[in-house]
Amino acid sequence: MSTIGETMSSTPSTGPLRHEHVLDLSTSVAGMYCAKLLGDLGAEVVRIDAPGASGITAEYLYFNTSKRSVVLDLRSADSLPIVHRLLARYDIVIADGPEESLQRRGLGFEQLREHAPALILGAVSGFGSSGPYSNFRTSHLVLCALSSWAETCGDPAGEPLQTGGEMAATVAGAYAAVGVLGAVLGRTAHGHGDFVDVAALEAAITCALSPLIYEYRGDLMSRHLADNSGPSFNVRCKDGFVGVNALTEAQWENMCAFIGRFDFLDDPRLTDASSRTVHAAEIRAAIEEALADRSA
């Protein structure tokens, strides 16, 4: 991360979005991840950081790679003229919240278009800008519950569980990035900007397999601990559950190192994902033993 003053002296990108300039006004995981993906594709991304914001957490550093930053208090009325000046160069904006919320802050699509006629605004919120829940606040747990993700996750004899991390938010961020890419492609054809309105709930529903299985087969999935290939399942720890999702060989190696079972790496019975599925119960037992005295 660097200051905006260093932007023009940076090494030109060779990525497919190298001619695009993105202003990241988001504070949510979904918005930050969207802007990160655009930066990874070569866009010049400048992030607005609030005064005193800490940049030392692992989450902050991960979601804000491929970006530069400028410190600006967006809660102050004095900040809007600065944002408007930035739009002379940064004509893709990533922000949090439904359209009504953005308008109250002076960041609505039509408000920003006055300063950047070809503006693309990517807005990520829990429930989108329309519908009965559009002004409701949300959380990862709420999104997991409403999308049916939690209903199928966990011990069949126990309560439903949310997925690990911020998966609903990162999925929404990825969808927002794809939407912005479509708007960029459209702009090259017709010259106009667009409003990309992404609801995290809708993104979560498409990734929680149970709605899709019900839609196409009429089957209702039940809660399960998911002994899938990889391995991929929930295991108990001292105060709850931990989701294990070792899908690649590198993840499998890291997981074995994490629980101190390097012997698994040399075990001829566990050479690939399919064979590890056959012995999932043994792997689960080893992980639960290693995590028995650790908190989630």
Coordinates of C-alpha atoms in Angstrom, one line a residue:
M1 CA 0.0 0.0 0.0
S2 CA 1.2 3.5 -0.8
T3 CA -0.2 7.0 -0.9
I4 CA -2.1 8.4 -3.8
G5 CA 0.7 10.7 -4.5
E6 CA 2.8 7.8 -5.7
T7 CA 0.1 6.5 -8.0
M8 CA 1.4 8.0 -11.2
S9 CA 5.0 6.8 -10.8
S10 CA 4.1 3.2 -10.4
T11 CA 5.1 0.5 -12.8
P12 CA 2.5 0.1 -15.5
S13 CA 0.4 -3.0 -15.3
T14 CA 0.2 -5.6 -18.1
G15 CA -3.1 -7.1 -16.9
P16 CA -6.3 -7.1 -18.9
L17 CA -7.7 -4.2 -16.8
R18 CA -4.5 -2.1 -17.1
H19 CA -6.4 0.8 -18.5
E20 CA -9.0 0.9 -15.8
H21 CA -8.9 3.1 -12.7
V22 CA -10.9 2.0 -9.6
L23 CA -11.8 4.0 -6.4
D24 CA -12.4 1.6 -3.5
L25 CA -14.7 3.3 -1.0
S26 CA -15.7 0.0 0.7
T27 CA -15.1 -1.2 4.2
S28 CA -16.8 -4.6 4.0
V29 CA -15.0 -7.8 3.1
A30 CA -17.2 -8.2 0.0
G31 CA -16.4 -4.7 -1.3
M32 CA -12.7 -5.0 -0.5
Y33 CA -12.4 -8.4 -2.1
C34 CA -14.2 -7.1 -5.3
A35 CA -11.7 -4.3 -5.6
K36 CA -8.8 -6.6 -4.8
L37 CA -9.8 -8.9 -7.7
L38 CA -10.0 -5.9 -10.1
G39 CA -6.5 -4.9 -9.0
D40 CA -5.2 -8.4 -9.4
L41 CA -6.4 -8.2 -13.1
G42 CA -4.3 -5.1 -13.6
A43 CA -6.6 -2.2 -12.7
E44 CA -5.1 0.8 -10.9
V45 CA -7.0 0.7 -7.5
V46 CA -6.9 3.5 -4.9
R47 CA -8.5 2.7 -1.6
I48 CA -10.0 5.3 0.8
D49 CA -8.9 4.6 4.3
A50 CA -10.5 6.3 7.3
P51 CA -8.1 8.3 9.6
G52 CA -6.6 6.0 12.2
A53 CA -7.5 2.8 10.3
S54 CA -5.1 0.0 11.1
G55 CA -3.4 -1.8 8.3
I56 CA -1.6 -4.4 10.3
T57 CA -4.2 -7.2 10.5
A58 CA -3.8 -10.2 8.2
E59 CA -7.3 -9.6 6.9
Y60 CA -6.7 -6.0 6.0
L61 CA -3.4 -6.8 4.3
Y62 CA -4.9 -9.7 2.3
F63 CA -8.0 -7.8 1.0
N64 CA -6.0 -4.7 0.1
T65 CA -3.2 -6.1 -2.0
S66 CA -3.0 -4.7 -5.5
K67 CA -4.1 -1.3 -4.1
R68 CA -2.7 2.1 -3.1
S69 CA -4.4 4.2 -0.4
V70 CA -5.4 7.8 0.6
V71 CA -6.6 8.8 4.0
L72 CA -10.0 10.5 3.9
D73 CA -12.9 10.7 6.4
L74 CA -15.9 9.9 4.2
R75 CA -18.2 10.8 7.1
S76 CA -17.2 14.4 6.7
A77 CA -19.1 16.6 4.3
D78 CA -15.7 18.0 3.2
S79 CA -14.8 14.7 1.7
L80 CA -17.3 14.7 -1.1
P81 CA -15.6 17.4 -3.2
I82 CA -12.4 15.4 -2.9
V83 CA -14.2 12.2 -4.1
H84 CA -15.7 14.1 -7.0
R85 CA -12.2 15.3 -8.1
L86 CA -10.9 11.8 -7.9
L87 CA -13.6 10.7 -10.3
A88 CA -11.9 12.6 -13.1
R89 CA -9.5 9.6 -13.1
Y90 CA -11.1 6.8 -11.1
D91 CA -14.3 6.2 -12.9
I92 CA -15.0 2.7 -11.5
V93 CA -16.2 3.0 -7.9
I94 CA -16.7 0.1 -5.4
A95 CA -18.9 0.9 -2.4
D96 CA -21.0 -0.7 0.4
G97 CA -24.7 -0.5 0.8
P98 CA -27.9 -0.4 -1.2
E99 CA -28.6 2.5 -3.4
E100 CA -30.8 4.4 -0.9
S101 CA -28.0 4.3 1.7
L102 CA -25.5 5.5 -0.9
Q103 CA -27.7 8.4 -1.9
R104 CA -27.9 9.6 1.7
R105 CA -24.1 9.8 1.7
G106 CA -24.0 11.6 -1.6
L107 CA -22.5 8.5 -3.3
G108 CA -25.6 7.3 -5.3
F109 CA -25.1 6.3 -8.9
E110 CA -26.8 9.4 -10.5
Q111 CA -25.0 11.7 -8.0
L112 CA -21.6 10.4 -9.0
R113 CA -22.4 10.3 -12.7
E114 CA -22.6 14.1 -12.6
H115 CA -18.9 14.1 -12.1
A116 CA -18.1 11.0 -14.2
P117 CA -20.6 10.4 -17.0
A118 CA -19.2 7.0 -17.9
L119 CA -19.1 5.9 -14.2
I120 CA -19.4 2.2 -13.2
L121 CA -20.6 1.9 -9.6
G122 CA -20.3 -1.6 -8.0
A123 CA -22.4 -1.7 -4.8
V124 CA -22.4 -4.7 -2.5
S125 CA -25.0 -5.0 0.3
G126 CA -26.7 -7.8 2.2
F127 CA -29.9 -7.8 0.3
G128 CA -29.5 -5.5 -2.7
S129 CA -31.2 -2.2 -3.4
S130 CA -34.7 -3.5 -3.8
G131 CA -37.1 -5.8 -2.0
P132 CA -38.5 -6.1 1.5
Y133 CA -35.0 -6.6 3.2
S134 CA -33.1 -3.9 1.3
N135 CA -32.6 -1.7 4.3
F136 CA -31.9 -4.4 6.8
R137 CA -28.5 -4.9 8.3
T138 CA -26.9 -8.3 8.0
S139 CA -24.0 -10.5 9.0
H140 CA -22.2 -13.6 7.9
L141 CA -24.4 -15.7 10.2
V142 CA -27.6 -14.2 8.9
L143 CA -26.6 -14.8 5.3
C144 CA -25.7 -18.4 6.1
A145 CA -29.0 -18.9 7.8
L146 CA -31.2 -17.3 5.1
S147 CA -29.4 -19.0 2.2
S148 CA -29.8 -22.5 3.8
W149 CA -26.1 -22.8 4.1
A150 CA -26.2 -23.2 7.9
E151 CA -29.2 -25.7 7.8
T152 CA -27.0 -28.3 6.0
C153 CA -23.8 -27.6 7.9
G154 CA -23.0 -29.3 11.2
D155 CA -23.8 -32.4 13.2
P156 CA -27.2 -33.9 12.3
A157 CA -27.9 -34.2 16.1
G158 CA -26.8 -30.7 16.8
E159 CA -27.6 -27.1 15.8
P160 CA -27.0 -25.6 12.3
L161 CA -23.6 -24.0 11.9
Q162 CA -22.3 -21.1 9.8
T163 CA -19.5 -21.7 7.4
G164 CA -16.0 -20.8 8.4
G165 CA -14.5 -17.4 7.7
E166 CA -16.5 -14.8 5.6
M167 CA -17.4 -17.1 2.7
A168 CA -20.7 -15.5 2.0
A169 CA -19.0 -12.1 1.8
T170 CA -16.1 -13.3 -0.4
V171 CA -18.6 -15.0 -2.8
A172 CA -20.5 -11.7 -3.0
G173 CA -17.3 -9.8 -3.7
A174 CA -16.4 -12.2 -6.5
Y175 CA -19.9 -11.8 -8.1
A176 CA -19.5 -8.0 -7.8
A177 CA -16.1 -8.2 -9.6
V178 CA -17.7 -10.3 -12.4
G179 CA -20.5 -7.8 -12.7
V180 CA -18.0 -4.9 -13.0
L181 CA -16.1 -6.8 -15.7
G182 CA -19.4 -7.1 -17.6
A183 CA -20.0 -3.3 -17.2
V184 CA -16.5 -2.6 -18.4
L185 CA -17.0 -4.7 -21.5
G186 CA -20.3 -3.0 -22.1
R187 CA -18.8 0.4 -21.8
T188 CA -16.2 -0.4 -24.5
A189 CA -19.2 -1.1 -26.8
H190 CA -21.6 1.7 -26.0
G191 CA -19.6 4.2 -24.0
H192 CA -22.0 4.3 -21.0
G193 CA -21.4 3.4 -17.4
D194 CA -23.6 1.2 -15.3
F195 CA -24.8 0.4 -11.8
V196 CA -23.8 -3.1 -10.6
D197 CA -26.0 -3.9 -7.6
V198 CA -25.0 -7.1 -5.8
A199 CA -27.0 -8.8 -3.0
A200 CA -24.8 -11.0 -0.8
L201 CA -27.8 -13.2 0.0
E202 CA -28.4 -14.0 -3.6
A203 CA -24.7 -14.8 -4.1
A204 CA -24.8 -17.1 -1.0
I205 CA -27.9 -18.9 -2.3
T206 CA -26.2 -19.8 -5.5
C207 CA -23.3 -21.3 -3.6
A208 CA -25.2 -23.2 -1.0
L209 CA -25.9 -26.4 -2.9
S210 CA -29.2 -27.2 -1.2
P211 CA -31.3 -24.6 -3.1
L212 CA -29.9 -25.8 -6.4
I213 CA -30.5 -29.5 -5.6
Y214 CA -34.0 -28.7 -4.5
E215 CA -34.6 -26.6 -7.6
Y216 CA -33.4 -29.3 -10.1
R217 CA -34.2 -32.5 -8.2
G218 CA -36.8 -31.6 -5.6
D219 CA -34.6 -33.1 -2.9
L220 CA -34.1 -31.5 0.5
M221 CA -30.6 -31.8 2.0
S222 CA -30.3 -32.6 5.6
R223 CA -27.6 -31.5 8.0
H224 CA -24.4 -33.5 7.7
L225 CA -20.7 -33.5 8.7
A226 CA -19.7 -33.9 5.1
D227 CA -17.0 -36.6 4.7
N228 CA -16.2 -35.4 1.2
S229 CA -13.0 -35.6 -0.8
G230 CA -10.1 -33.6 0.3
P231 CA -11.0 -34.0 3.2
S232 CA -13.8 -31.5 3.8
F233 CA -15.8 -31.7 6.9
N234 CA -16.6 -30.1 10.3
V235 CA -14.7 -31.3 13.4
R236 CA -15.2 -30.6 17.1
C237 CA -12.7 -28.5 19.1
K238 CA -12.7 -27.3 22.7
D239 CA -15.6 -24.8 22.3
G240 CA -17.4 -25.6 19.1
F241 CA -16.5 -26.7 15.6
V242 CA -13.8 -25.9 13.0
G243 CA -14.4 -26.4 9.3
V244 CA -11.7 -28.3 7.5
N245 CA -11.5 -27.9 3.7
A246 CA -8.3 -29.3 2.3
L247 CA -9.1 -29.6 -1.4
T248 CA -5.7 -29.2 -3.0
E249 CA -2.5 -31.1 -2.4
A250 CA -0.9 -27.9 -0.9
Q251 CA -3.8 -27.6 1.5
W252 CA -3.6 -31.2 2.5
E253 CA 0.1 -30.8 3.2
N254 CA -0.5 -27.7 5.3
M255 CA -3.3 -29.4 7.2
C256 CA -1.1 -32.4 8.1
A257 CA 1.6 -30.0 9.3
F258 CA -0.9 -28.0 11.3
I259 CA -2.0 -31.1 13.3
G260 CA 1.5 -32.6 13.4
R261 CA 0.7 -35.7 11.4
F262 CA 3.5 -35.7 8.9
D263 CA 3.1 -39.5 8.7
F264 CA -0.1 -39.0 6.7
L265 CA 2.0 -37.5 3.9
D266 CA 4.0 -40.7 3.6
D267 CA 1.0 -43.0 4.0
P268 CA 0.4 -44.9 0.7
R269 CA -3.4 -45.1 1.6
L270 CA -3.7 -41.3 1.5
T271 CA -2.0 -40.4 -1.8
D272 CA -5.0 -38.5 -3.3
A273 CA -8.4 -37.0 -2.5
S274 CA -10.3 -40.1 -3.5
S275 CA -8.2 -42.4 -1.2
R276 CA -8.4 -39.9 1.6
T277 CA -12.2 -40.0 1.4
V278 CA -12.2 -43.7 2.0
H279 CA -10.2 -43.1 5.2
A280 CA -12.0 -39.9 6.2
A281 CA -13.1 -41.3 9.6
E282 CA -9.4 -41.9 10.6
I283 CA -8.4 -38.4 9.4
R284 CA -11.3 -36.8 11.2
A285 CA -10.3 -38.6 14.5
A286 CA -6.7 -37.4 14.1
I287 CA -7.8 -33.8 13.5
E288 CA -10.2 -33.8 16.5
E289 CA -7.5 -35.2 18.7
A290 CA -5.2 -32.4 17.7
L291 CA -7.8 -29.7 18.2
A292 CA -9.4 -31.1 21.4
D293 CA -7.7 -28.5 23.6
R294 CA -7.9 -25.6 21.1
S295 CA -10.6 -23.0 20.8
A296 CA -12.4 -22.3 17.5

